[in-house]
XYZ file of C-alpha atoms in Angstrom:
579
model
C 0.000 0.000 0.000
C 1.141 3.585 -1.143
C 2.009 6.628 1.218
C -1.075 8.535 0.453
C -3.127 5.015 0.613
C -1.936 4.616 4.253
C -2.129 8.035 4.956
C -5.728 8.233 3.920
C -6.826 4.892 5.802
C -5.058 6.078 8.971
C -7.364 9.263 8.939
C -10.297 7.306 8.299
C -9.644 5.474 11.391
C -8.892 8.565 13.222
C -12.182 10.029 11.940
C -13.942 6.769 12.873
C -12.749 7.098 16.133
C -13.969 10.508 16.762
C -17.314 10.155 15.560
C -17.418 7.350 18.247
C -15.877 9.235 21.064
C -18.228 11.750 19.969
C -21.324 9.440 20.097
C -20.650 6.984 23.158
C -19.042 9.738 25.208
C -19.981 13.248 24.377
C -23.629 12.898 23.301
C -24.292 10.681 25.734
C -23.851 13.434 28.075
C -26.533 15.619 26.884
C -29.920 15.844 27.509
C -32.519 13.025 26.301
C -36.044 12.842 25.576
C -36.462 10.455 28.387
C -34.965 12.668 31.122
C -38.337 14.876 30.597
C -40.813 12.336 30.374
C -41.287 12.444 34.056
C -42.280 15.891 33.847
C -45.589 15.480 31.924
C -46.614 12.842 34.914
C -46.751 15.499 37.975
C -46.018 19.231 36.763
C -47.980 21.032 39.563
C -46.579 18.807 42.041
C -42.570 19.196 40.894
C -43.656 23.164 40.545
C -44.758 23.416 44.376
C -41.711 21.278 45.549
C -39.838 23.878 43.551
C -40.912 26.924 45.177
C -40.525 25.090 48.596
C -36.565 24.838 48.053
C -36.654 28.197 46.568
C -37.817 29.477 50.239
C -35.363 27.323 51.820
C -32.303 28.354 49.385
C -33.138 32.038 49.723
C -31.467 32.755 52.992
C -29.034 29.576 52.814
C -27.465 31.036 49.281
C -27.506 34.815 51.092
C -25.766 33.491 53.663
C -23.362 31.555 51.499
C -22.567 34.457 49.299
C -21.779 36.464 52.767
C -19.308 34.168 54.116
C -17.631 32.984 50.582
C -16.166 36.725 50.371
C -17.866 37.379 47.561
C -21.099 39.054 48.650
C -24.996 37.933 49.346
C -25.409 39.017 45.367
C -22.689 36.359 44.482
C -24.851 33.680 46.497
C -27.784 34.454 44.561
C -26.598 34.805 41.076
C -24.931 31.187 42.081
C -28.758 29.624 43.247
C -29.962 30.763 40.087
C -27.523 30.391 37.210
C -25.608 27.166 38.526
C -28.926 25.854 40.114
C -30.969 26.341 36.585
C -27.981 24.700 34.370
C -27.308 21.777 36.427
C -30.890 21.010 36.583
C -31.281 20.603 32.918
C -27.745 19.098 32.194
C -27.320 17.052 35.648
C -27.666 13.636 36.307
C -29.934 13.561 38.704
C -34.225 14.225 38.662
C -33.559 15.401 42.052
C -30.715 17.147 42.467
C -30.885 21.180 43.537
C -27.357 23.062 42.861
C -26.063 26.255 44.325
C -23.933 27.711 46.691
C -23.320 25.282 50.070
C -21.256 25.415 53.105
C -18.593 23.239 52.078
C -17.563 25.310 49.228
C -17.405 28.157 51.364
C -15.044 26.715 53.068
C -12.952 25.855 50.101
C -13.012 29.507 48.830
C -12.259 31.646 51.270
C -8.779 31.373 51.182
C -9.135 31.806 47.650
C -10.189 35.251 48.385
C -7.472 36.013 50.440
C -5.083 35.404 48.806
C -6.501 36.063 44.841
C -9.687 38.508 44.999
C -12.616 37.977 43.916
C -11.609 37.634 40.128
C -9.448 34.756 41.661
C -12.719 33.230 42.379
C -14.478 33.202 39.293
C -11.427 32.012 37.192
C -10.808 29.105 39.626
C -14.920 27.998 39.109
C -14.387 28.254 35.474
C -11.402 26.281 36.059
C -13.181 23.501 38.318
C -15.853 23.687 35.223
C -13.781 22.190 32.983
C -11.946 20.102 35.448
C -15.173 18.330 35.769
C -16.045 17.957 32.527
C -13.069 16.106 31.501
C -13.739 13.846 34.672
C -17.620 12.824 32.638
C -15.900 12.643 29.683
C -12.804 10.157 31.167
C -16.102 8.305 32.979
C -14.315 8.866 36.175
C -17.828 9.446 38.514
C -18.517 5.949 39.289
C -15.165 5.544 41.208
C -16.442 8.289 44.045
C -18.209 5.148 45.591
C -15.462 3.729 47.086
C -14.308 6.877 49.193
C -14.321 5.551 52.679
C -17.215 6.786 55.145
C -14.864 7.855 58.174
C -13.249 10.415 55.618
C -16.578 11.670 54.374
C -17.921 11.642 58.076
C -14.910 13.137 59.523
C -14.689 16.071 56.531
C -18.459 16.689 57.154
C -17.929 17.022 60.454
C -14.877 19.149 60.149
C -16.577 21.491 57.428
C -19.603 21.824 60.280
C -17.470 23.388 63.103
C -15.351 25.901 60.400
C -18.735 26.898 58.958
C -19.941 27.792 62.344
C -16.658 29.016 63.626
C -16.892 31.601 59.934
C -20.339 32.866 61.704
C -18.696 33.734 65.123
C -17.339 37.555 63.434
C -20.950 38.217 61.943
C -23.006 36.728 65.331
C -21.125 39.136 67.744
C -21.567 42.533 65.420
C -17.528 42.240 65.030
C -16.905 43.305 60.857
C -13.145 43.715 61.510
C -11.662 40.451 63.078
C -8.196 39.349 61.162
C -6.703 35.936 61.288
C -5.122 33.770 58.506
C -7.198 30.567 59.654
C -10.497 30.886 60.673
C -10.239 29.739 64.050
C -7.639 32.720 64.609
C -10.388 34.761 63.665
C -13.269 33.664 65.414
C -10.583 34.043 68.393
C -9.987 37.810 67.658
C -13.682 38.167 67.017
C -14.264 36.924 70.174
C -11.665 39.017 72.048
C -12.705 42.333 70.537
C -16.568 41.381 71.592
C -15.425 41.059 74.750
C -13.995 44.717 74.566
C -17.028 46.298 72.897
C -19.586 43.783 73.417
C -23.019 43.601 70.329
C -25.527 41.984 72.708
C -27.946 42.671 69.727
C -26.098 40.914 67.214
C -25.563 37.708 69.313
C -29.682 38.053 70.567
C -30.506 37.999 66.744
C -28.061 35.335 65.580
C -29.001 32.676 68.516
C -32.495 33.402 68.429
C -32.786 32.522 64.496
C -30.712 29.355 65.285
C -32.913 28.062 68.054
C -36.231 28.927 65.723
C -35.093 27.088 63.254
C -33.369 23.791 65.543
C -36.520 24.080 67.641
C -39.088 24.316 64.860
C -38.314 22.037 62.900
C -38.955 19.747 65.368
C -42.506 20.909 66.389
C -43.090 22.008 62.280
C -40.816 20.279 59.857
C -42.434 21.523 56.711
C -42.868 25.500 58.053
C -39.684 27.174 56.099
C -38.475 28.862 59.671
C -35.351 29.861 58.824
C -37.162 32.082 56.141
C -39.330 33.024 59.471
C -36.542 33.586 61.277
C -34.983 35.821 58.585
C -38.189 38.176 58.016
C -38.441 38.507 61.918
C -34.942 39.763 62.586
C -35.251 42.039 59.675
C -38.594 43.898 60.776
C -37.128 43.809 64.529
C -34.146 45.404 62.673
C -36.267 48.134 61.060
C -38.878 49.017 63.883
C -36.511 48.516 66.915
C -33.360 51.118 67.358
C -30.742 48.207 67.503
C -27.345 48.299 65.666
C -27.433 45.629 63.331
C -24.977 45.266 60.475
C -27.009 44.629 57.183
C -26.321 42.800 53.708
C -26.225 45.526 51.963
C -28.129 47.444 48.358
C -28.281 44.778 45.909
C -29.117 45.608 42.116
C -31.975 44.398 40.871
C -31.656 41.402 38.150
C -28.757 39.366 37.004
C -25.396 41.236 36.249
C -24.556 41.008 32.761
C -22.369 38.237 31.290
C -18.661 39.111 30.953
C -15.594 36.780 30.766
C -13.389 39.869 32.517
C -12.424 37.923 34.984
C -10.019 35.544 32.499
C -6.351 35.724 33.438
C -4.434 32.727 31.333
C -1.531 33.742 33.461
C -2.653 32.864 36.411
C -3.931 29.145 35.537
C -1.105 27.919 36.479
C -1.066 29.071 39.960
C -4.869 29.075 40.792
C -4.692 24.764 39.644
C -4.249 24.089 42.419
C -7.734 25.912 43.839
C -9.266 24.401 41.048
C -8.644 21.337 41.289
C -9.810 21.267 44.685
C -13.014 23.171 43.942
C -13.606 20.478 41.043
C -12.557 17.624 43.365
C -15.286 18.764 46.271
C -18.121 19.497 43.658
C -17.723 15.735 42.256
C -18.065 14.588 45.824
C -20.583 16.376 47.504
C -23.117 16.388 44.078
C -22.900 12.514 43.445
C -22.878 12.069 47.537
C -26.100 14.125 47.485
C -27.219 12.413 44.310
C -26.700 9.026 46.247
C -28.985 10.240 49.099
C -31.657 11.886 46.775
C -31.785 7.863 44.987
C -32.099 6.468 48.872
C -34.368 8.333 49.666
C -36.611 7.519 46.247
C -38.284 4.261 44.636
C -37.085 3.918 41.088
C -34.666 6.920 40.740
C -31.211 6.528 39.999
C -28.855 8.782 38.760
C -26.002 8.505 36.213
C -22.881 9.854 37.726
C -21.154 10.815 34.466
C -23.623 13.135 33.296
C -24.165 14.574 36.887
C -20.838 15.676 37.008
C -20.927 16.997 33.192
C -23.987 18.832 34.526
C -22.127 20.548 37.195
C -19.253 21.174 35.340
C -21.080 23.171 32.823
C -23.018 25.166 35.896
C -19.656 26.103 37.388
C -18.954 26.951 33.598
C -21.751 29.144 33.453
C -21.964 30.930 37.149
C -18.675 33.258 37.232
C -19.562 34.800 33.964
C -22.964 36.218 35.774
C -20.236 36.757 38.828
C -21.778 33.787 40.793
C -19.337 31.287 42.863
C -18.317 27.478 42.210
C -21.435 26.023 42.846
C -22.190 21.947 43.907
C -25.124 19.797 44.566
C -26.993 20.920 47.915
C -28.031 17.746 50.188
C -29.865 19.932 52.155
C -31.962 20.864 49.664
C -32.313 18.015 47.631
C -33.617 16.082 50.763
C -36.413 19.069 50.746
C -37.375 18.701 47.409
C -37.516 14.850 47.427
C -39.591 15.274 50.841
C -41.538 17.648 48.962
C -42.713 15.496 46.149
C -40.725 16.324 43.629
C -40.389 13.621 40.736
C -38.462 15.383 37.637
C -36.127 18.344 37.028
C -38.768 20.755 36.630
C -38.566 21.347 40.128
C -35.426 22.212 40.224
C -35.291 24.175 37.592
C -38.282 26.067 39.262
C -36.281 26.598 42.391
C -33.678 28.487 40.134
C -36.547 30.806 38.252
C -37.954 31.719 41.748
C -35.171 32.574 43.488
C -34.215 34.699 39.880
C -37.835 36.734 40.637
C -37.098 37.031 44.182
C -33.713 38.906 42.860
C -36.229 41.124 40.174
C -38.631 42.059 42.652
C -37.389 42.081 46.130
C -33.566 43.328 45.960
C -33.992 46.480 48.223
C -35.986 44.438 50.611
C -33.804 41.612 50.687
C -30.522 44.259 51.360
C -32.042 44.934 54.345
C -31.232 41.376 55.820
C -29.479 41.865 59.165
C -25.919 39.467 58.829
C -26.637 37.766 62.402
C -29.563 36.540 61.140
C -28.049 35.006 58.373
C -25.054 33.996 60.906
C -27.842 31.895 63.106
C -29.108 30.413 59.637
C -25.579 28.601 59.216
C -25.276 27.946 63.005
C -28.482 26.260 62.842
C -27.185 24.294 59.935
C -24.075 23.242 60.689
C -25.944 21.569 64.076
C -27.979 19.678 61.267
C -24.799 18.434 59.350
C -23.720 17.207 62.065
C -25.312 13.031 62.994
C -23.851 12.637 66.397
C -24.952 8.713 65.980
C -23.190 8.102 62.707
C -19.972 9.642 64.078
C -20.054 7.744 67.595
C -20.985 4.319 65.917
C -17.677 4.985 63.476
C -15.642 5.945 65.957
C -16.701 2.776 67.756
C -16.263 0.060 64.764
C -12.469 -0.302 64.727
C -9.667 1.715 65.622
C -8.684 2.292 62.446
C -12.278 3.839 61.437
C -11.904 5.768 64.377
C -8.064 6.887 63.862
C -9.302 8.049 60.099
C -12.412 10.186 61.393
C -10.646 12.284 63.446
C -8.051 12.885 61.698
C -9.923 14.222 59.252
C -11.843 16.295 60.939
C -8.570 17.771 62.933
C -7.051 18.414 59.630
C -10.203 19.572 57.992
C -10.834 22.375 61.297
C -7.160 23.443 61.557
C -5.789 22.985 58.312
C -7.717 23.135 55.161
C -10.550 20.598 53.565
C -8.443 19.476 50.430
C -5.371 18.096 52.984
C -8.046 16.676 55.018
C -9.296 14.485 52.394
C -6.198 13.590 50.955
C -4.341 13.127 54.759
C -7.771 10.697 55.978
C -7.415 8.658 52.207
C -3.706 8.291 52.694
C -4.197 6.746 56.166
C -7.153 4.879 55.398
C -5.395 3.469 52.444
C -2.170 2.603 54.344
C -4.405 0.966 57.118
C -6.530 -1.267 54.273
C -3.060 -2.471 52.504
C -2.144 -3.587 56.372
C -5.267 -5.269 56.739
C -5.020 -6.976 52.858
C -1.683 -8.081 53.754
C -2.268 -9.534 57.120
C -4.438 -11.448 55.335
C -1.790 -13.014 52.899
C -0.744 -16.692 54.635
C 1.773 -19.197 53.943
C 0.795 -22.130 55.053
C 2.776 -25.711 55.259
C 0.187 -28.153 53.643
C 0.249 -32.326 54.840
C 1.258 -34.508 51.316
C -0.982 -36.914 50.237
C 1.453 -40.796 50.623
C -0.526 -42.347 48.500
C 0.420 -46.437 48.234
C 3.882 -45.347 49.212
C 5.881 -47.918 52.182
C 5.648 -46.568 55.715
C 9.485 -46.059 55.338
C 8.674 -43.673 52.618
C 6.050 -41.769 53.956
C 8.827 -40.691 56.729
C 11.232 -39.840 54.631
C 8.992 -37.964 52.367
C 7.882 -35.921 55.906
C 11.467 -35.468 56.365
C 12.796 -34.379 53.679
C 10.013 -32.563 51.510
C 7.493 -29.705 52.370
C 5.137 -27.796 50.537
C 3.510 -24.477 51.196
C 0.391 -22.814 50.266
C 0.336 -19.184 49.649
C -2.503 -17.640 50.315
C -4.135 -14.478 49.253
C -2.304 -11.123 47.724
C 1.502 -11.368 47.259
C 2.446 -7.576 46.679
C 4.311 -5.075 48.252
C 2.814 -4.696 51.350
C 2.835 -8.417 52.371
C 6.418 -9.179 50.173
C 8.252 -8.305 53.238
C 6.285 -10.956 55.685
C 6.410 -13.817 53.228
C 10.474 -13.292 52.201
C 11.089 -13.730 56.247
C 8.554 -16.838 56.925
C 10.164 -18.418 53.875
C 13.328 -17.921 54.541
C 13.413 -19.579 57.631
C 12.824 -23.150 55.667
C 15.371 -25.481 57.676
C 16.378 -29.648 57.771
C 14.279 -30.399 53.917
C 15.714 -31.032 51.057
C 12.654 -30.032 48.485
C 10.268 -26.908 49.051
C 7.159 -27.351 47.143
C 5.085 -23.756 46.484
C 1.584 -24.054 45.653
C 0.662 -20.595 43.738
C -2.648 -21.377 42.833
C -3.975 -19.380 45.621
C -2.313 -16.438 44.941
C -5.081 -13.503 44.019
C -2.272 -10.984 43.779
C 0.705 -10.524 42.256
C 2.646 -7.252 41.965
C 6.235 -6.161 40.611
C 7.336 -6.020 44.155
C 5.817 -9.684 45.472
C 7.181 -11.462 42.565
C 10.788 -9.694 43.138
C 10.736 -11.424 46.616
C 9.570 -14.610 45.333
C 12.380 -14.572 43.002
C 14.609 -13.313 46.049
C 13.427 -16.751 48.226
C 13.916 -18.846 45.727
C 17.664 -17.773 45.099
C 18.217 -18.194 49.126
C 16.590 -21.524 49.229
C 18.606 -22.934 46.361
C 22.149 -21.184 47.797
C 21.231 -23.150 50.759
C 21.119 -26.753 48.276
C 17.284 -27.005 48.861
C 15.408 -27.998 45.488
C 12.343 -24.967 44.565
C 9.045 -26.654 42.501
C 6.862 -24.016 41.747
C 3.463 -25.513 40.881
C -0.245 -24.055 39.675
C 0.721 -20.645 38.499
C -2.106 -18.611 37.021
C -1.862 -17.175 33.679
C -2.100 -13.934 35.400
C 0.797 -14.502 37.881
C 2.645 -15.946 34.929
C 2.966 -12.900 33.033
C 4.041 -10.989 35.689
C 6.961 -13.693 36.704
C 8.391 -14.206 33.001
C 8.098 -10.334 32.159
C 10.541 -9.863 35.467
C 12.479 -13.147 35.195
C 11.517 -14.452 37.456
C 12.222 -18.558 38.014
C 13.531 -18.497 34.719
C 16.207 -20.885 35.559
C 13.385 -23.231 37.540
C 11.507 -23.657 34.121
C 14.886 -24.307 32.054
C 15.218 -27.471 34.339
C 11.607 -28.539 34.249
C 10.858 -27.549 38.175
C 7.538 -25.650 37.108
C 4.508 -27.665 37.287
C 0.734 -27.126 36.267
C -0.548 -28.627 39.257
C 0.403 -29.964 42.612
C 0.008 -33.291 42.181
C 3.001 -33.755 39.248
C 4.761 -31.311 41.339
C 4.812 -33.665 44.647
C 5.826 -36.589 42.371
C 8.845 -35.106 40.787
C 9.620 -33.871 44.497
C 9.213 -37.691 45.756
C 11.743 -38.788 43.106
C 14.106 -36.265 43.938
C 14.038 -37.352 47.825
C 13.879 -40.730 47.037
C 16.843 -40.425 45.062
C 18.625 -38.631 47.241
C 17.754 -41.165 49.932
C 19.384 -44.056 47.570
C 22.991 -42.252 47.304
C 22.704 -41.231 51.365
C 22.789 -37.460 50.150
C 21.108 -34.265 49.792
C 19.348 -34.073 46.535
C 20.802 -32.449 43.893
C 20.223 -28.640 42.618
C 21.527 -26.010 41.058
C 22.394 -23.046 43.067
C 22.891 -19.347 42.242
C-alpha cells in the first residue's frame, strides 16, 4: 500500500474514532427525551416542591454568598444560574445546585489570597476540570471513598462553617486571622472589649427557631421566618445591626473579565480542589436523593458533566463554584418532587425574588443570616453516625478524626487527601495480614511406611494464600526464609489472588536463598495472570529451564518424591543447582 493510501486509511480510522468518542461519550452526556418524560406525569406537584426549596435556598445562598467573600449578590446569582444549568444538564431528577457550606469553606482562602476575580477564574477552572472527569467516565469511582473520611470532613466542614459565623453573630466586621479559628478568636476578644448583645440576641435566636421548629413544624420554612423577623425587629426597633447591603436588581450582565491565562497555572491548584469537592458532595447528594426515592437513579457521568457546565456558566454572571446541595435536595424529594422541573423552578424563583425584592432583601441583618448557618451546621452534624464509626475499629476511628482535625485546623483538600492516605495505608495492612503461607500435609498415597517418613522429612510444601504484593512481600520473604532440615520446598501458587512487581521480586529473592542453601524450589499451579508478571521480570527463569515448574500440585509432589527418594538411595542431599 502507497504513502497517500496509508495516509488516507489512517485518517479514516482517526475520523472513525472521533465520531465514536463523539457518540458513546460526548452525546451521551446531553440531555434526552427520556430525562423529561417524568415531567408530563406530575407538573404542579414538581412546581410546588420547587418553590418550597426556593424558600429554603433564599437565605441559605444569602448566607453563602456572605461568608464565601464574595457578597450575598454572588450567592444568589450562584442559586440561580448554577442551580438552573445543572438542573437541565445534571444527572440527577432530584438534584438542587447552588452555593453550600462546604464550598465556602474551600473559597475563602481563595479570596485572600486572589480577589474575587481569583474566584471566578478558579470555578471556570473547576468547570472544565469536571467535565473532563464525565468525559474520562471517572464518577462511578467516588463510591469507594471511605465513610470515616466523608464523616470526619463533614464534620470538620460543620465546626469551620460555624466558627466563619462567630465575626458576623457578635456585630464584630473587623476580626483578622489567617485561619479561621484565629479569627473567630480575635472576634471573640474584641466582643469582649465592645460587646453587640444585639447581634448575638438575633443570631441565637434565628438558630434556636429554626433547631426548635423544625422539630414541632418540619415543613414550616423557619429559617425564612426567622430571617423576616430579625429584619422587621431590625427596622422598627433602634438596635445596631450590620445589614447585607443594596443589591441591584436582576442578574449582572455576562462578561468573561475575569479571564487571566496567566494565572492558571497558579490558581490549579484551587481548582482542582473546587472540582474535586463538587464531584463529591453532588454525586454524595445524588446518592442520598436515589435512597431516599423508589425507582430513581442517577447517572454519575452526566451529573458531574452537569455541574461542570453550571460552574462553567456561574462566574460569567459573577456567581461562585457552585455543587449539589443535600440539604436541599432532601427538601425537594420530601416535597414530592419527581423530575427536574422542580429544580429548575427553584432556580426561576429565586431569579424573581432577585427582580422584585432586591432592596428588601438588602435589608437582611448578617446575624440573622449567621444563626441560619449555626443552625445548619448543628444539622450536618449526625452525632450517631460519628459515635458508631468511631466505635467500629480503631482504624475507622483513627481516620475520622483525623480528618476532621485536619479539615478544622488545616484546610478541607489536605483533610481528604491526609484521611485517604491513612485509610489506604491501614486497608493495605489489613489486605496483607491477610496473605498466609501455610505448610500443607502430602498426600502418601500407596507409598511404604518407610517412605512416607522420609517424604515428611525431607520434603514440604507451602500454600500461599491471598495477595503477594508489596505490602505483604516483606512478611512472606522472612517466613520463607526460615525453611530449615528439607531437602525439596514445594510452592503451591494457585492461591495467589495478587501478584505485583514487588511480590514477585521477593519470590524470586526466596527462591535464590533456598537454592544457595542446596534445597530444590518446585513451583506448581501458576495462574496465567501470575505468569505474566513472573516471566516479564524473570523471574524462576532458571526453575523452568530445568523442568521444576509444574501445572498442578500433584506432578509437582511426584517429581519432588523422586528427587528425595533419590537422594535417599545415594545417602545425600538431593541435587540442585544453586545461584
Amino acid at each position: 500500500m502507497s504513502g497517500p493510501a496509508v495516509g488516507q486509511v489512517t485518517r479514516q480510522a482517526t475520523g472513525r474514532a472521533v465520531a465514536d468518542f463523539v457518540r458513546d461519550r460526548v452525546l451521551g452526556l446531553l440531555p434526552a427525551r427520556a430525562d423529561w418524560a417524568a415531567v408530563r406525569r406530575s407538573p404542579r406537584q414538581d412546581l410546588l416542591a420547587g418553590l418550597t426549596v426556593a424558600v429554603v435556598a433564599l437565605p441559605l445562598a444569602l448566607a453563602f454568598g456572605v461568608t464565601s467573600g464574595l457578597g450575598a449578590q454572588a450567592g444568589l446569582v450562584t442559586a440561580v444560574v448554577a442551580g438552573a444549568v445543572a438542573a437541565v444538564f445534571g444527572g440527577s431528577n432530584l438534584q438542587v445546585s447552588g452555593p453550600t457550606g462546604a464550598m465556602t469553606v474551600v473559597l475563602v482562602p481563595v479570596v485572600q489570597r486572589f480577589g474575587p476575580t481569583g474566584v471566578l477564574m478558579v470555578g471556570a477552572m473547576a468547570g472544565l476540570v469536571l467535565i473532563a472527569l464525565a468525559l474520562a467516565r471517572l464518577g462511578r469511582y467516588v463510591r469507594y471513598l471511605p465513610t470515616p473520611v466523608i464523616e470526619g470532613f463533614t464534620a470538620g466542614i460543620a465546626v469551620v462553617i460555624a466558627l466563619q459565623q462567630v465575626p458576623a453573630a457578635l456585630g464584630v466586621t473587623d476580626a483578622h486571622g489567617e485561619k479561621v479559628w484565629a479569627v473567630a478568636a480575635d472576634a471573640v476578644t474584641r466582643f469582649v472589649v465592645h460587646p453587640k448583645p444585639a447581634a448575638l440576641a438575633v443570631a441565637l435566636a434565628v438558630a434556636a427557631l429554626m433547631l426548635l421548629g423544625a422539630r414541632w413544624r418540619p415543613r414550616l420554612p423557619f429559617s425564612l421566618l426567622g430571617v423576616a423577623a430579625a429584619t422587621v425587629l431590625a427596622e422598627l426597633a433602634p438596635v445596631d445591626l450590620v445589614r447585607i447591603g443594596a443589591l441591584p436588581q436582576g442578574l449582572p450582565a455576562p462578561s468573561l473579565g475575569f479571564l487571566d491565562l496567566d494565572a492558571v497555572g497558579v490558581l490549579l491548584p484551587s481548582a482542582l480542589a473546587v472540582a474535586a469537592l463538587a464531584a463529591l458532595e453532588s454525586l454524595l447528594s445524588a446518592t442520598v436523593a436515589d435512597g431516599m426515592t423508589v425507582g430513581q437513579r442517577h447517572d454519575p457521568e452526566r451529573e458531574l458533566f452537569g455541574q461542570g457546565l453550571a460552574n462553567l456558566a456561574s462566574p460569567l454572571f459573577g456567581g461562585i463554584p457552585a455543587t449539589a446541595a443535600i440539604a436541599r435536595t432532601a427538601v425537594n424529594v420530601r416535597a414530592g418532587a419527581a423530575s427536574k422541573l422542580a429544580a429548575l423552578t427553584h432556580a426561576l424563583a429565586l431569579a424573581a425574588i432577585v427582580l422584585a425584592a432586591a432592596p428588601l432583601v438588602g435589608r437582611i441583618p448578617l446575624a440573622a443570616l449567621a444563626g441560619v448557618l449555626l443552625a445548619t451546621t448543628v444539622r450536618m452534624v449526625e452525632a450517631g453516625s460519628l459515635w458508631a464509626l468511631a466505635r467500629a475499629t480503631r482504624g475507622d476511628a483513627v481516620v475520622l478524626v483525623l480528618t476532621f482535625a485536619v479539615t478544622v485546623i488545616w484546610d478541607l483538600v489536605t483533610a481528604v487527601a491526609v484521611g485517604l492516605a491513612v485509610a489506604v495505608v491501614l486497608a493495605l495492612r489489613a489486605v496483607a495480614r491477610s496473605a498466609r503461607l501455610e505448610q500443607v500435609p502430602l498426600d502418601p498415597g500407596e507409598h511404604r511406611a518407610e517412605e512416607h517418613a522420609l517424604l515428611a522429612e525431607h520434603i514440604v510444601a507451602y500454600r500461599l494464600d491471598g495477595p503477594l504484593f508489596f505490602a505483604a512481600a516483606h512478611t512472606f520473604l522472612l517466613e520463607l526464609s526460615e525453611v530449615a532440615d528439607v531437602r525439596v520446598v514445594v510452592l503451591r501458587m494457585s492461591r495467589v489472588t495478587t501478584m505485583d512487581a514487588t511480590g514477585a521480586h521477593v519470590l524470586g529473592d526466596a527462591i535464590r536463598r533456598l537454592r544457595g542453601r542446596g534445597i530444590t524450589v518446585l513451583l506448581s499451579g501458576i495462574t496465567p495472570g501470575h505468569e505474566q508478571v513472573l516471566s516479564t521480570l524473570g523471574v524462576a527463569d532458571e526453575l523452568r529451564r530445568e523442568g521444576l515448574v509444574f501445572p498442578d500440585t500433584p506432578a509437582a509432589i511426584r517429581h519432588a518424591r523422586t528427587i528425595a527418594l533419590g537422594a535417599a538411595d545415594v545417602g545425600a542431599p538431593a541435587a540442585a543447582a544453586t545461584v
